[in-house]
Structure formats: C-alpha cells, structure tokens
C-alpha positions as a LaTeX table, in Angstrom:
\begin{tabular}{lrrr}
\hline
Residue & $x$ (\AA) & $y$ (\AA) & $z$ (\AA) \\
\hline
Met1 & 76.79 & $-10.02$ & $-36.50$ \\
Thr2 & 80.41 & $-9.38$ & $-36.55$ \\
Glu3 & 82.28 & $-11.81$ & $-34.76$ \\
Arg4 & 83.79 & $-10.70$ & $-31.44$ \\
Pro5 & 87.52 & $-11.06$ & $-30.86$ \\
Ala6 & 88.10 & $-13.91$ & $-28.62$ \\
Glu7 & 90.48 & $-12.19$ & $-26.42$ \\
Ala8 & 87.98 & $-9.46$ & $-26.15$ \\
Pro9 & 86.26 & $-8.80$ & $-23.25$ \\
Ile10 & 82.33 & $-9.60$ & $-22.72$ \\
Arg11 & 81.01 & $-6.25$ & $-22.48$ \\
Leu12 & 77.69 & $-5.63$ & $-20.76$ \\
Val13 & 74.62 & $-3.53$ & $-19.89$ \\
Ile14 & 72.94 & $-3.95$ & $-16.52$ \\
Ala15 & 69.35 & $-3.05$ & $-16.27$ \\
Asp16 & 67.61 & $-3.72$ & $-12.85$ \\
Asp17 & 65.18 & $-0.86$ & $-10.89$ \\
His18 & 67.14 & $-1.89$ & $-7.90$ \\
Pro19 & 70.33 & 0.30 & $-6.93$ \\
Val20 & 71.85 & $-2.65$ & $-4.70$ \\
Val21 & 70.74 & $-5.13$ & $-7.13$ \\
Arg22 & 73.09 & $-3.19$ & $-10.03$ \\
Asp23 & 75.70 & $-2.36$ & $-7.71$ \\
Gly24 & 76.14 & $-6.03$ & $-6.74$ \\
Leu25 & 76.04 & $-7.17$ & $-10.48$ \\
Ser26 & 77.97 & $-4.78$ & $-11.53$ \\
Ser27 & 80.90 & $-5.21$ & $-8.88$ \\
Met28 & 80.76 & $-9.24$ & $-9.65$ \\
Phe29 & 80.84 & $-9.16$ & $-13.19$ \\
Ala30 & 83.88 & $-6.09$ & $-13.40$ \\
Ser31 & 85.95 & $-8.10$ & $-11.01$ \\
Ala32 & 85.19 & $-11.34$ & $-13.02$ \\
Pro33 & 88.20 & $-11.74$ & $-15.84$ \\
Gly34 & 86.68 & $-11.31$ & $-19.35$ \\
Phe35 & 83.61 & $-9.06$ & $-18.46$ \\
Glu36 & 83.70 & $-5.13$ & $-18.91$ \\
Val37 & 80.27 & $-3.18$ & $-17.27$ \\
Leu38 & 79.54 & $-0.76$ & $-20.20$ \\
Gly39 & 76.83 & 1.48 & $-18.19$ \\
Glu40 & 73.75 & 0.43 & $-15.59$ \\
Ala41 & 69.56 & 1.60 & $-16.34$ \\
Ala42 & 67.26 & 1.31 & $-13.76$ \\
Asp43 & 64.60 & 1.01 & $-16.28$ \\
Gly44 & 63.92 & $-0.58$ & $-20.19$ \\
Ala45 & 63.74 & 2.90 & $-21.80$ \\
Ser46 & 67.08 & 3.62 & $-20.19$ \\
Ala47 & 68.39 & 0.17 & $-21.01$ \\
Val48 & 67.31 & 0.80 & $-24.66$ \\
Arg49 & 69.01 & 3.89 & $-25.21$ \\
Leu50 & 71.93 & 2.46 & $-23.22$ \\
Ala51 & 72.05 & $-0.50$ & $-25.57$ \\
Gln52 & 71.84 & 1.55 & $-29.16$ \\
Arg53 & 74.70 & 3.78 & $-28.07$ \\
Leu54 & 77.27 & 1.62 & $-26.63$ \\
Arg55 & 76.47 & $-1.30$ & $-28.45$ \\
Pro56 & 77.10 & $-3.94$ & $-25.59$ \\
Asp57 & 77.44 & $-7.77$ & $-26.06$ \\
Val58 & 75.17 & $-8.81$ & $-23.51$ \\
Ile59 & 72.39 & $-6.84$ & $-21.12$ \\
Leu60 & 71.28 & $-8.29$ & $-18.27$ \\
Met61 & 67.87 & $-7.43$ & $-18.07$ \\
Asp62 & 65.13 & $-7.17$ & $-15.16$ \\
Leu63 & 61.31 & $-7.70$ & $-16.19$ \\
Arg64 & 59.74 & $-5.70$ & $-13.43$ \\
Met65 & 61.05 & $-2.02$ & $-13.54$ \\
Pro66 & 59.38 & 1.01 & $-13.84$ \\
Gly67 & 57.92 & 2.84 & $-16.60$ \\
Met68 & 58.89 & 0.49 & $-19.68$ \\
Asp69 & 59.44 & $-2.97$ & $-18.17$ \\
Gly70 & 62.18 & $-5.54$ & $-19.27$ \\
Leu71 & 59.49 & $-7.39$ & $-21.77$ \\
Thr72 & 58.63 & $-4.09$ & $-23.70$ \\
Ala73 & 62.38 & $-3.20$ & $-23.30$ \\
Ile74 & 63.24 & $-6.87$ & $-24.89$ \\
Thr75 & 60.68 & $-6.56$ & $-27.77$ \\
Glu76 & 61.91 & $-2.80$ & $-28.63$ \\
Leu77 & 65.42 & $-3.79$ & $-28.81$ \\
Thr78 & 64.58 & $-6.34$ & $-31.45$ \\
Arg79 & 62.36 & $-4.07$ & $-33.51$ \\
Leu80 & 65.53 & $-1.79$ & $-33.48$ \\
Gly81 & 67.59 & $-5.02$ & $-34.99$ \\
Asn82 & 70.05 & $-4.09$ & $-31.96$ \\
Thr83 & 72.55 & $-7.28$ & $-31.62$ \\
Ala84 & 72.93 & $-7.44$ & $-27.93$ \\
Arg85 & 71.81 & $-10.77$ & $-26.38$ \\
Val86 & 69.42 & $-10.44$ & $-23.95$ \\
Leu87 & 69.66 & $-12.21$ & $-20.59$ \\
Val88 & 66.79 & $-12.11$ & $-18.41$ \\
Leu89 & 67.46 & $-12.16$ & $-14.53$ \\
Thr90 & 64.75 & $-12.02$ & $-12.43$ \\
Thr91 & 63.09 & $-13.46$ & $-9.87$ \\
Tyr92 & 60.08 & $-14.95$ & $-11.13$ \\
Asp93 & 59.60 & $-18.01$ & $-13.15$ \\
Thr94 & 56.11 & $-18.39$ & $-14.01$ \\
Asp95 & 54.93 & $-19.17$ & $-17.74$ \\
Thr96 & 53.44 & $-15.36$ & $-17.57$ \\
His97 & 57.16 & $-14.16$ & $-17.44$ \\
Val98 & 58.99 & $-16.59$ & $-18.84$ \\
Leu99 & 57.51 & $-17.32$ & $-22.50$ \\
Pro100 & 56.67 & $-14.09$ & $-23.06$ \\
Ala101 & 60.85 & $-13.10$ & $-22.48$ \\
Ile102 & 61.35 & $-15.56$ & $-24.95$ \\
Glu103 & 59.05 & $-14.78$ & $-27.58$ \\
Ala104 & 60.32 & $-11.47$ & $-27.17$ \\
Gly105 & 63.83 & $-12.41$ & $-28.18$ \\
Ala106 & 65.60 & $-12.93$ & $-24.98$ \\
Thr107 & 68.62 & $-15.47$ & $-25.59$ \\
Gly108 & 68.26 & $-16.93$ & $-22.16$ \\
Tyr109 & 66.35 & $-16.70$ & $-18.73$ \\
Leu110 & 68.32 & $-16.96$ & $-15.16$ \\
Leu111 & 67.04 & $-16.10$ & $-11.67$ \\
Lys112 & 68.29 & $-13.80$ & $-9.56$ \\
Asp113 & 69.24 & $-15.96$ & $-6.66$ \\
Ser114 & 71.45 & $-18.61$ & $-9.57$ \\
Pro115 & 74.66 & $-19.07$ & $-7.77$ \\
Arg116 & 77.58 & $-16.69$ & $-8.66$ \\
Glu117 & 79.39 & $-19.10$ & $-11.07$ \\
Asp118 & 76.20 & $-19.61$ & $-12.89$ \\
Leu119 & 75.64 & $-16.19$ & $-13.79$ \\
Leu120 & 78.94 & $-15.82$ & $-15.23$ \\
Arg121 & 78.89 & $-18.74$ & $-17.20$ \\
Gly122 & 75.41 & $-17.97$ & $-18.56$ \\
Ala123 & 76.60 & $-14.80$ & $-19.79$ \\
Arg124 & 79.39 & $-16.19$ & $-21.72$ \\
Ala125 & 77.04 & $-18.48$ & $-23.35$ \\
Ala126 & 74.55 & $-15.58$ & $-24.12$ \\
Ala127 & 77.65 & $-13.86$ & $-25.70$ \\
Lys128 & 78.01 & $-16.69$ & $-27.49$ \\
Gly129 & 74.27 & $-16.84$ & $-28.55$ \\
Glu130 & 73.38 & $-19.94$ & $-26.69$ \\
Ser131 & 70.40 & $-20.30$ & $-25.16$ \\
Val132 & 70.90 & $-20.17$ & $-20.93$ \\
Leu133 & 67.84 & $-21.29$ & $-19.16$ \\
Ser134 & 67.65 & $-21.61$ & $-15.06$ \\
Pro135 & 66.60 & $-25.41$ & $-14.20$ \\
Ser136 & 63.38 & $-23.86$ & $-12.86$ \\
Val137 & 62.40 & $-22.56$ & $-15.83$ \\
Ala138 & 63.89 & $-25.29$ & $-18.20$ \\
Ala139 & 61.65 & $-27.89$ & $-16.27$ \\
Arg140 & 58.99 & $-25.26$ & $-16.60$ \\
Leu141 & 59.37 & $-25.03$ & $-20.40$ \\
Met142 & 59.47 & $-29.13$ & $-20.74$ \\
Asn143 & 56.60 & $-29.57$ & $-18.94$ \\
Arg144 & 54.67 & $-27.10$ & $-21.48$ \\
Val145 & 55.52 & $-28.81$ & $-24.38$ \\
Arg146 & 54.88 & $-32.80$ & $-22.78$ \\
Thr147 & 51.51 & $-30.75$ & $-21.43$ \\
Pro148 & 49.03 & $-31.29$ & $-24.71$ \\
Ala149 & 47.32 & $-27.73$ & $-25.43$ \\
Pro150 & 43.80 & $-27.08$ & $-24.55$ \\
Gln151 & 41.37 & $-27.84$ & $-27.85$ \\
Leu152 & 40.88 & $-24.01$ & $-29.21$ \\
Leu153 & 37.85 & $-24.78$ & $-31.00$ \\
Ser154 & 34.77 & $-26.72$ & $-29.58$ \\
Gln155 & 33.83 & $-29.85$ & $-31.32$ \\
Arg156 & 30.55 & $-28.13$ & $-32.59$ \\
Glu157 & 32.45 & $-24.88$ & $-33.51$ \\
Leu158 & 34.92 & $-27.30$ & $-35.66$ \\
Glu159 & 31.84 & $-29.00$ & $-37.19$ \\
Val160 & 30.44 & $-25.28$ & $-38.11$ \\
Leu161 & 33.77 & $-24.03$ & $-39.68$ \\
Glu162 & 34.15 & $-27.20$ & $-41.74$ \\
Leu163 & 30.79 & $-26.95$ & $-43.46$ \\
Val164 & 31.42 & $-23.16$ & $-43.80$ \\
Ala165 & 34.80 & $-23.89$ & $-45.33$ \\
Ala166 & 33.10 & $-26.27$ & $-47.39$ \\
Gly167 & 31.26 & $-23.48$ & $-48.88$ \\
Asn168 & 27.76 & $-24.13$ & $-47.35$ \\
Thr169 & 25.72 & $-20.94$ & $-46.11$ \\
Asn170 & 24.25 & $-20.02$ & $-42.34$ \\
Arg171 & 21.24 & $-21.44$ & $-43.37$ \\
Glu172 & 22.76 & $-25.09$ & $-45.05$ \\
Val173 & 24.92 & $-25.52$ & $-42.07$ \\
Ala174 & 21.88 & $-24.97$ & $-39.77$ \\
Ala175 & 20.02 & $-27.42$ & $-41.65$ \\
Arg176 & 22.90 & $-29.89$ & $-41.68$ \\
Leu177 & 23.54 & $-29.74$ & $-38.00$ \\
Phe178 & 19.61 & $-29.43$ & $-36.93$ \\
Ile179 & 20.45 & $-25.80$ & $-35.04$ \\
Thr180 & 19.30 & $-22.55$ & $-35.79$ \\
Glu181 & 20.79 & $-19.75$ & $-37.87$ \\
Ala182 & 21.25 & $-17.89$ & $-34.74$ \\
Thr183 & 23.13 & $-20.61$ & $-33.35$ \\
Val184 & 25.54 & $-20.53$ & $-36.47$ \\
Lys185 & 25.90 & $-16.99$ & $-36.46$ \\
Ser186 & 26.67 & $-17.50$ & $-32.44$ \\
His187 & 29.13 & $-20.21$ & $-33.17$ \\
Leu188 & 30.83 & $-18.56$ & $-35.71$ \\
Leu189 & 31.14 & $-15.23$ & $-33.83$ \\
Asn190 & 33.20 & $-17.46$ & $-30.97$ \\
Val191 & 34.93 & $-18.68$ & $-33.80$ \\
Tyr192 & 36.31 & $-15.31$ & $-35.29$ \\
Ala193 & 37.05 & $-14.40$ & $-31.58$ \\
Lys194 & 39.36 & $-17.23$ & $-30.84$ \\
Leu195 & 41.26 & $-17.09$ & $-34.00$ \\
Gly196 & 41.32 & $-13.16$ & $-33.76$ \\
Val197 & 39.80 & $-12.99$ & $-37.09$ \\
Asn198 & 36.55 & $-10.19$ & $-38.40$ \\
Asp199 & 35.38 & $-12.51$ & $-41.20$ \\
Arg200 & 33.85 & $-16.31$ & $-41.96$ \\
Ala201 & 37.01 & $-16.58$ & $-45.02$ \\
Ala202 & 39.57 & $-15.31$ & $-42.71$ \\
Ala203 & 38.54 & $-17.77$ & $-39.78$ \\
Val204 & 39.01 & $-20.55$ & $-42.65$ \\
Thr205 & 42.47 & $-19.63$ & $-43.70$ \\
Glu206 & 43.48 & $-19.47$ & $-40.18$ \\
Ala207 & 42.06 & $-22.46$ & $-38.85$ \\
Phe208 & 43.70 & $-24.29$ & $-42.29$ \\
Asn209 & 47.01 & $-22.60$ & $-40.90$ \\
Arg210 & 47.00 & $-23.58$ & $-37.56$ \\
Gly211 & 46.26 & $-26.92$ & $-38.66$ \\
Leu212 & 42.56 & $-27.09$ & $-37.23$ \\
Leu213 & 40.74 & $-27.82$ & $-40.61$ \\
Ile214 & 42.94 & $-30.56$ & $-42.86$ \\
Pro215 & 42.51 & $-29.59$ & $-46.76$ \\
Arg216 & 40.47 & $-32.19$ & $-48.26$ \\
Ala217 & 41.20 & $-34.11$ & $-51.54$ \\
Pro218 & 39.05 & $-33.67$ & $-54.41$ \\
Gly219 & 35.76 & $-35.33$ & $-54.92$ \\
Gln220 & 36.22 & $-36.09$ & $-50.78$ \\
Pro221 & 33.17 & $-36.11$ & $-49.15$ \\
\hline
\end{tabular}
C-alpha cells in the first residue's frame, strides 16, 4: 500500500442508508481539519463502486443497509484487494455483528453514539491501519477471548474419531466401544457435520488441524 503524505487530507467515503446520518457525518468530517469527503453511498454496492473508483483512505461503513449490506461490502472490498480501511460505524455491538465484520476485514468498529472526537480520532487511526474499537466492543471481544469455547465434539465422538484415526473400521470401533455399527455411523455423521467435511479421512485431517486430535508418537498405543 502506498504511503499517504503526512500533510495530505484523509479521504473518506461514507456509506449509510439514512440520509440524515450521511449528511451529519459528511458535515462533521468536512468541517474537521485533515479530512476530505469524496462521496456518499446509500448501500453496500454503491460503497464498493465508489471505493473502486475514488480509492479513498477510509470508508465509514454502516452494517444494516438495503440490497448489499455492510458486511457483504467489506467482504467484497477485501476480495477485490481494495486498500481502503473500513471503519464500521453502526448501532449494533453484538457478537453476531462485531466478529463477522472484523473477520471480513474491517479495521475498526465504532458505535454511532460515539462522541465526535472519538469518531475523528477513530478515522485518523484507521487511515494509519490501526485497529479502532469502541469500549463496549473491546469489552465484548475481551470477554469472548476469556470465555472458553464450547466443546465442538462430544467425548464419545472424539473416542470414535480417535479409533478411526488409528485405522480401525466401523466394526472394530463398535467392538472396542461396545456399541453397534449403526451407532458408530451416527457418531461419524455428526462429526462430519460439525467439522464441515464429507468423509472419515477428511474428518481425521480436520480434527488434527484443529487440535482436536493429537498425533501419537510411533509405537504409542
């Protein structure tokens, strides 16, 4: 990414489906030193088109918009290799909104009720590629990290998969665990669904990749 001269204004595109919000943000940033508003978009598709044509430094992106929403737009910008930093500016701070947006490529996530100075500071930081999070979003992410993830596979499913990884057939697994072959097949189907795979070989590989199974040393029972 080419460096922007220090004295050059931060070039913005504002994407929000509410005209009043767009006007307010546009006026606020246009009146602040060091910013230039290049354009406005009422939906995600328009935001992507403007970003491709105008090449802004930062896009202020709402998530809930008609047609292409903000999350889809962020994903598309990432796919296109657009270098604009996306600063999500929305009213939602739930896990279902925050995490997908950040995973899709958003540089920051602020709430619309943030103070003016926080929005200006956030846009400046985003232009530098620095992560920007509102306090409530930061707290939510910290809590997410500190809270252990629920166990993906049940203990019995892990037992079945470990035996499959060791080269046992369904019949052998059933005999080892004192269950029927039909039950083994049922457990494997559940494993496939949870890991997003279609066969036992892929399930074993994916389980090793995720750290659900630990490779055994040669000769280890």
